[in-house]
Structure formats: structure tokens, C-alpha cells
PDB file of C-alpha atoms in Angstrom:
ATOM      1  CA  ALA A   1      24.184  -8.931  38.201  1.00 56.00           C
ATOM      2  CA  LEU A   2      20.879  -7.205  37.666  1.00 55.00           C
ATOM      3  CA  PRO A   3      18.187  -7.643  40.269  1.00 59.00           C
ATOM      4  CA  ARG A   4      15.307  -9.717  39.027  1.00 61.00           C
ATOM      5  CA  GLY A   5      11.968  -8.405  40.214  1.00 61.00           C
ATOM      6  CA  PRO A   6       8.405  -9.440  39.501  1.00 61.00           C
ATOM      7  CA  PHE A   7       8.680  -8.301  35.873  1.00 57.00           C
ATOM      8  CA  GLY A   8      11.767 -10.372  35.118  1.00 59.00           C
ATOM      9  CA  SER A   9       9.797 -13.490  34.334  1.00 60.00           C
ATOM     10  CA  LEU A  10       6.920 -11.938  32.380  1.00 59.00           C
ATOM     11  CA  ASP A  11       6.299 -13.251  28.913  1.00 58.00           C
ATOM     12  CA  VAL A  12       5.582 -10.155  26.864  1.00 58.00           C
ATOM     13  CA  THR A  13       3.943 -10.616  23.492  1.00 61.00           C
ATOM     14  CA  VAL A  14       2.831  -7.872  21.180  1.00 57.00           C
ATOM     15  CA  ARG A  15      -0.851  -7.949  20.402  1.00 63.00           C
ATOM     16  CA  GLU A  16      -1.459  -7.608  16.713  1.00 69.00           C
ATOM     17  CA  LYS A  17      -4.285  -5.416  15.543  1.00 77.00           C
ATOM     18  CA  GLU A  18      -7.147  -7.166  13.822  1.00 87.00           C
ATOM     19  CA  ALA A  19      -7.679  -6.860  10.093  1.00 90.00           C
ATOM     20  CA  VAL A  20     -10.627  -4.671   9.104  1.00 92.00           C
ATOM     21  CA  LYS A  21     -12.976  -4.929   6.156  1.00 94.00           C
ATOM     22  CA  LEU A  22     -12.178  -1.914   4.019  1.00 94.00           C
ATOM     23  CA  ALA A  23     -15.160   0.345   3.379  1.00 93.00           C
ATOM     24  CA  GLY A  24     -15.211   1.023  -0.322  1.00 93.00           C
ATOM     25  CA  VAL A  25     -16.147  -0.175  -3.769  1.00 93.00           C
ATOM     26  CA  ASP A  26     -14.428  -2.987  -5.662  1.00 95.00           C
ATOM     27  CA  PHE A  27     -12.722  -1.938  -8.883  1.00 94.00           C
ATOM     28  CA  ASN A  28     -11.131  -3.829 -11.723  1.00 95.00           C
ATOM     29  CA  GLU A  29      -9.828  -1.196 -14.132  1.00 94.00           C
ATOM     30  CA  VAL A  30      -6.655  -2.342 -15.861  1.00 94.00           C
ATOM     31  CA  PRO A  31      -5.335  -1.271 -19.279  1.00 92.00           C
ATOM     32  CA  SER A  32      -3.998  -4.716 -20.282  1.00 93.00           C
ATOM     33  CA  ALA A  33      -3.901  -8.361 -19.241  1.00 94.00           C
ATOM     34  CA  GLU A  34      -0.254  -7.994 -18.175  1.00 93.00           C
ATOM     35  CA  VAL A  35      -0.992  -5.060 -15.865  1.00 94.00           C
ATOM     36  CA  GLY A  36      -4.001  -6.929 -14.485  1.00 94.00           C
ATOM     37  CA  TRP A  37      -1.822  -9.973 -13.829  1.00 93.00           C
ATOM     38  CA  ALA A  38       0.833  -7.890 -12.045  1.00 93.00           C
ATOM     39  CA  LEU A  39      -1.722  -6.159  -9.791  1.00 95.00           C
ATOM     40  CA  ALA A  40      -3.506  -9.448  -9.036  1.00 95.00           C
ATOM     41  CA  ALA A  41      -0.104 -11.001  -8.242  1.00 93.00           C
ATOM     42  CA  VAL A  42       0.562  -8.241  -5.707  1.00 93.00           C
ATOM     43  CA  LEU A  43      -2.807  -8.858  -4.029  1.00 94.00           C
ATOM     44  CA  GLU A  44      -2.149 -12.613  -4.017  1.00 94.00           C
ATOM     45  CA  ALA A  45       1.451 -12.404  -2.774  1.00 93.00           C
ATOM     46  CA  VAL A  46       0.779  -9.779  -0.094  1.00 94.00           C
ATOM     47  CA  PRO A  47      -2.300 -11.034   1.806  1.00 92.00           C
ATOM     48  CA  ASN A  48      -3.114  -7.813   3.686  1.00 94.00           C
ATOM     49  CA  ALA A  49      -2.953  -5.622   0.581  1.00 95.00           C
ATOM     50  CA  LYS A  50      -6.527  -4.990  -0.529  1.00 96.00           C
ATOM     51  CA  SER A  51      -6.183  -1.940  -2.802  1.00 95.00           C
ATOM     52  CA  THR A  52      -3.778  -1.409  -5.697  1.00 94.00           C
ATOM     53  CA  ILE A  53      -3.578   1.777  -7.716  1.00 93.00           C
ATOM     54  CA  VAL A  54      -1.141   2.771 -10.424  1.00 94.00           C
ATOM     55  CA  TYR A  55      -0.597   6.527 -10.601  1.00 94.00           C
ATOM     56  CA  GLY A  56       0.707   7.824 -13.904  1.00 91.00           C
ATOM     57  CA  GLY A  57       1.620  11.401 -13.048  1.00 82.00           C
ATOM     58  CA  GLY A  58      -0.278  14.555 -13.831  1.00 83.00           C
ATOM     59  CA  GLY A  59      -3.301  13.358 -11.888  1.00 81.00           C
ATOM     60  CA  LYS A  60      -3.783  10.372 -14.184  1.00 91.00           C
ATOM     61  CA  THR A  61      -4.840   7.032 -12.697  1.00 93.00           C
ATOM     62  CA  LEU A  62      -3.610   4.219 -14.948  1.00 93.00           C
ATOM     63  CA  ALA A  63      -5.091   1.203 -13.151  1.00 94.00           C
ATOM     64  CA  ARG A  64      -7.144   0.248 -10.089  1.00 95.00           C
ATOM     65  CA  LEU A  65      -7.750  -3.197  -8.666  1.00 96.00           C
ATOM     66  CA  GLY A  66      -9.300  -4.058  -5.317  1.00 96.00           C
ATOM     67  CA  THR A  67     -11.246  -1.934  -2.838  1.00 96.00           C
ATOM     68  CA  MET A  68     -11.177   1.806  -3.521  1.00 95.00           C
ATOM     69  CA  GLY A  69     -12.297   4.926  -1.697  1.00 92.00           C
ATOM     70  CA  ARG A  70     -14.453   7.905  -2.526  1.00 85.00           C
ATOM     71  CA  ALA A  71     -12.117   9.844  -4.849  1.00 88.00           C
ATOM     72  CA  GLN A  72     -12.104   8.652  -8.448  1.00 84.00           C
ATOM     73  CA  GLN A  73      -8.671  10.011  -9.366  1.00 87.00           C
ATOM     74  CA  VAL A  74      -5.356  10.059  -7.561  1.00 91.00           C
ATOM     75  CA  GLU A  75      -4.281  13.502  -6.451  1.00 88.00           C
ATOM     76  CA  ALA A  76      -0.610  13.289  -5.596  1.00 92.00           C
ATOM     77  CA  GLY A  77       0.137  14.676  -2.162  1.00 93.00           C
ATOM     78  CA  ALA A  78       3.443  15.270  -0.424  1.00 94.00           C
ATOM     79  CA  ILE A  79       4.075  11.615   0.503  1.00 95.00           C
ATOM     80  CA  LEU A  80       3.455  10.288  -3.005  1.00 95.00           C
ATOM     81  CA  GLU A  81       5.448  13.129  -4.621  1.00 95.00           C
ATOM     82  CA  LYS A  82       8.411  12.609  -2.270  1.00 95.00           C
ATOM     83  CA  ALA A  83       8.500   8.849  -2.887  1.00 96.00           C
ATOM     84  CA  MET A  84       8.464   9.365  -6.661  1.00 95.00           C
ATOM     85  CA  GLU A  85      11.049  12.145  -6.496  1.00 95.00           C
ATOM     86  CA  GLU A  86      13.461  10.130  -4.345  1.00 96.00           C
ATOM     87  CA  GLY A  87      12.702   6.801  -6.035  1.00 95.00           C
ATOM     88  CA  GLU A  88      12.350   5.197  -2.603  1.00 96.00           C
ATOM     89  CA  GLN A  89       9.554   3.022  -1.288  1.00 97.00           C
ATOM     90  CA  ALA A  90       7.451   4.722   1.411  1.00 96.00           C
ATOM     91  CA  TYR A  91       5.746   2.545   4.036  1.00 96.00           C
ATOM     92  CA  LEU A  92       3.179   4.086   6.369  1.00 95.00           C
ATOM     93  CA  ALA A  93       2.554   1.273   8.844  1.00 94.00           C
ATOM     94  CA  ASP A  94      -0.281   2.951  10.794  1.00 95.00           C
ATOM     95  CA  LEU A  95      -2.076   5.372   8.518  1.00 92.00           C
ATOM     96  CA  GLN A  96      -4.871   6.198  10.951  1.00 87.00           C
ATOM     97  CA  ILE A  97      -2.576   8.078  13.360  1.00 90.00           C
ATOM     98  CA  LEU A  98      -0.773  10.084  10.678  1.00 85.00           C
ATOM     99  CA  PRO A  99      -1.809  13.536   9.475  1.00 82.00           C
ATOM    100  CA  GLY A 100      -0.990  12.446   5.910  1.00 79.00           C
ATOM    101  CA  LYS A 101      -3.931  10.040   5.758  1.00 85.00           C
ATOM    102  CA  ASP A 102      -6.073  12.696   4.069  1.00 89.00           C
ATOM    103  CA  GLU A 103      -3.687  12.533   1.118  1.00 92.00           C
ATOM    104  CA  PHE A 104      -4.992   9.058   0.274  1.00 94.00           C
ATOM    105  CA  SER A 105      -8.682   9.859  -0.307  1.00 92.00           C
ATOM    106  CA  TYR A 106      -8.712   7.482  -3.280  1.00 94.00           C
ATOM    107  CA  LEU A 107      -8.211   4.591  -0.831  1.00 95.00           C
ATOM    108  CA  PRO A 108     -10.970   3.412   1.534  1.00 95.00           C
ATOM    109  CA  ILE A 109     -11.404   5.756   4.512  1.00 93.00           C
ATOM    110  CA  ASN A 110     -10.473   2.994   6.955  1.00 94.00           C
ATOM    111  CA  THR A 111      -7.276   1.927   5.168  1.00 95.00           C
ATOM    112  CA  GLN A 112      -4.854   0.941   7.915  1.00 96.00           C
ATOM    113  CA  ALA A 113      -1.475   1.053   6.120  1.00 96.00           C
ATOM    114  CA  VAL A 114      -0.051   2.280   2.806  1.00 97.00           C
ATOM    115  CA  VAL A 115       2.948   1.432   0.657  1.00 97.00           C
ATOM    116  CA  VAL A 116       4.004   3.776  -2.134  1.00 97.00           C
ATOM    117  CA  GLN A 117       6.347   2.076  -4.603  1.00 97.00           C
ATOM    118  CA  PRO A 118       7.834   4.352  -7.289  1.00 97.00           C
ATOM    119  CA  LEU A 119       7.817   2.888 -10.808  1.00 95.00           C
ATOM    120  CA  GLY A 120       9.948   5.535 -12.525  1.00 92.00           C
ATOM    121  CA  ASP A 121       8.889   8.134 -15.094  1.00 91.00           C
ATOM    122  CA  GLY A 122       6.621   9.891 -12.582  1.00 92.00           C
ATOM    123  CA  ARG A 123       4.557   6.758 -11.934  1.00 94.00           C
ATOM    124  CA  ALA A 124       3.923   4.873  -8.701  1.00 96.00           C
ATOM    125  CA  LEU A 125       2.151   1.838  -7.305  1.00 97.00           C
ATOM    126  CA  VAL A 126       0.068   2.600  -4.203  1.00 97.00           C
ATOM    127  CA  LEU A 127      -1.093  -0.259  -1.979  1.00 97.00           C
ATOM    128  CA  GLY A 128      -3.642  -0.022   0.810  1.00 96.00           C
ATOM    129  CA  GLY A 129      -3.647  -2.528   3.662  1.00 96.00           C
ATOM    130  CA  ASN A 130      -6.430  -3.743   5.924  1.00 96.00           C
ATOM    131  CA  LYS A 131      -4.362  -4.000   9.097  1.00 95.00           C
ATOM    132  CA  VAL A 132      -1.908  -1.881  11.094  1.00 95.00           C
ATOM    133  CA  ARG A 133       1.718  -2.903  10.381  1.00 94.00           C
ATOM    134  CA  PRO A 134       0.631  -5.623   7.945  1.00 94.00           C
ATOM    135  CA  PHE A 135       3.591  -5.716   5.587  1.00 95.00           C
ATOM    136  CA  THR A 136       6.666  -7.776   6.429  1.00 95.00           C
ATOM    137  CA  ALA A 137      10.149  -7.287   4.979  1.00 95.00           C
ATOM    138  CA  ARG A 138       9.338 -10.173   2.624  1.00 95.00           C
ATOM    139  CA  ASP A 139       6.132  -8.415   1.507  1.00 96.00           C
ATOM    140  CA  LEU A 140       7.992  -5.157   0.830  1.00 96.00           C
ATOM    141  CA  THR A 141      10.618  -7.034  -1.213  1.00 95.00           C
ATOM    142  CA  MET A 142       7.878  -8.836  -3.156  1.00 94.00           C
ATOM    143  CA  ILE A 143       6.179  -5.496  -3.865  1.00 95.00           C
ATOM    144  CA  GLN A 144       9.462  -4.117  -5.248  1.00 95.00           C
ATOM    145  CA  ALA A 145       9.952  -7.164  -7.484  1.00 93.00           C
ATOM    146  CA  LEU A 146       6.417  -7.101  -8.868  1.00 93.00           C
ATOM    147  CA  ALA A 147       6.612  -3.311  -9.304  1.00 93.00           C
ATOM    148  CA  SER A 148       9.675  -3.786 -11.497  1.00 93.00           C
ATOM    149  CA  PHE A 149       7.661  -6.060 -13.795  1.00 92.00           C
ATOM    150  CA  LEU A 150       4.695  -3.691 -13.668  1.00 93.00           C
ATOM    151  CA  ALA A 151       6.831  -0.698 -14.673  1.00 92.00           C
ATOM    152  CA  GLN A 152       7.887  -2.545 -17.836  1.00 91.00           C
ATOM    153  CA  THR A 153       4.346  -3.542 -18.813  1.00 89.00           C
ATOM    154  CA  LEU A 154       2.619  -0.190 -18.316  1.00 86.00           C
ATOM    155  CA  PRO A 155       1.677   1.767 -21.400  1.00 74.00           C
ATOM    156  CA  GLU A 156       3.601   4.979 -22.025  1.00 70.00           C
ATOM    157  CA  THR A 157       1.963   8.016 -20.425  1.00 58.00           C
TER     158      THR A 157
END
């Protein structure tokens, strides 16, 4: 039997970080009603997602909805390129402590978390969150499902 000291009966709970108000400008630039619906559905279904961007490859931004940062166009960095190349979702749960945060200058400077969801054909959905570790397994699955619909509705690049 293990000895039970003063810490054996402690009730340890993880303190969640508070949501922040993202510092940026609201955008609503969508090429069609279907794309607008899909991006709005992501923001509705994933409560802590506040920024949605569709990157079309070659430095082309296809759509933006929500709060955006200082850069007007997406410049694909290593994280975005790797996610698109591998076709795998990338989730950065605490963006502020990562050196890769500078890659996401098109998101608000105080974005707390990022999800990069590849859409195929060199395109990707990028989501910015307002809280550290905001996205649950359910949220990530919902993002994948809505991204599948989004990939079919995007215009050809």
C-alpha cells in the first residue's frame, strides 16, 4: 500500500484560462453564400473560434470572416505548409508560447490558439481562438466535417 500523506486528499482542478477579446478588425469577405454559410457555421459550432480564413495557395486569401489581424493576405509559413502537405489537421493549443506565432500575422496579435485544417488542392481553413486550449475533440471533429463541405463549395483557384 502507498503511504497517504497530506497531498493524498487534495482535490486538484485545472484552472482554465480566461477568454480574451481579440484585438483586430471584423471582416466579412466571402466569395459566395455557401462559403459564407460554412464559415458562419464553424463560428457558431465552435464557440471559441473567432477568426476564420480560407487560404487558397500562392498567397491568395479566398475568404475571411470574423476578427482579423494586421496583415491583409495570408503568407503561408512552415506550419501551414506542413499541414497542407501532409493533409493533417494542425492544432496549436497555446499559440502565445510558441515561436511559430509570428507565422499567423493575419490573425489578431493576441490570438490564443490556432487550428489549420487542410482542404485539399493547396487550400486550408485557418481558425483563430480566443482562449488557450479552447478546442475540444468534438470541436476538432466538427471543424473537419464543416471543412469537407467548405472544400466542395469553394471556387476553383
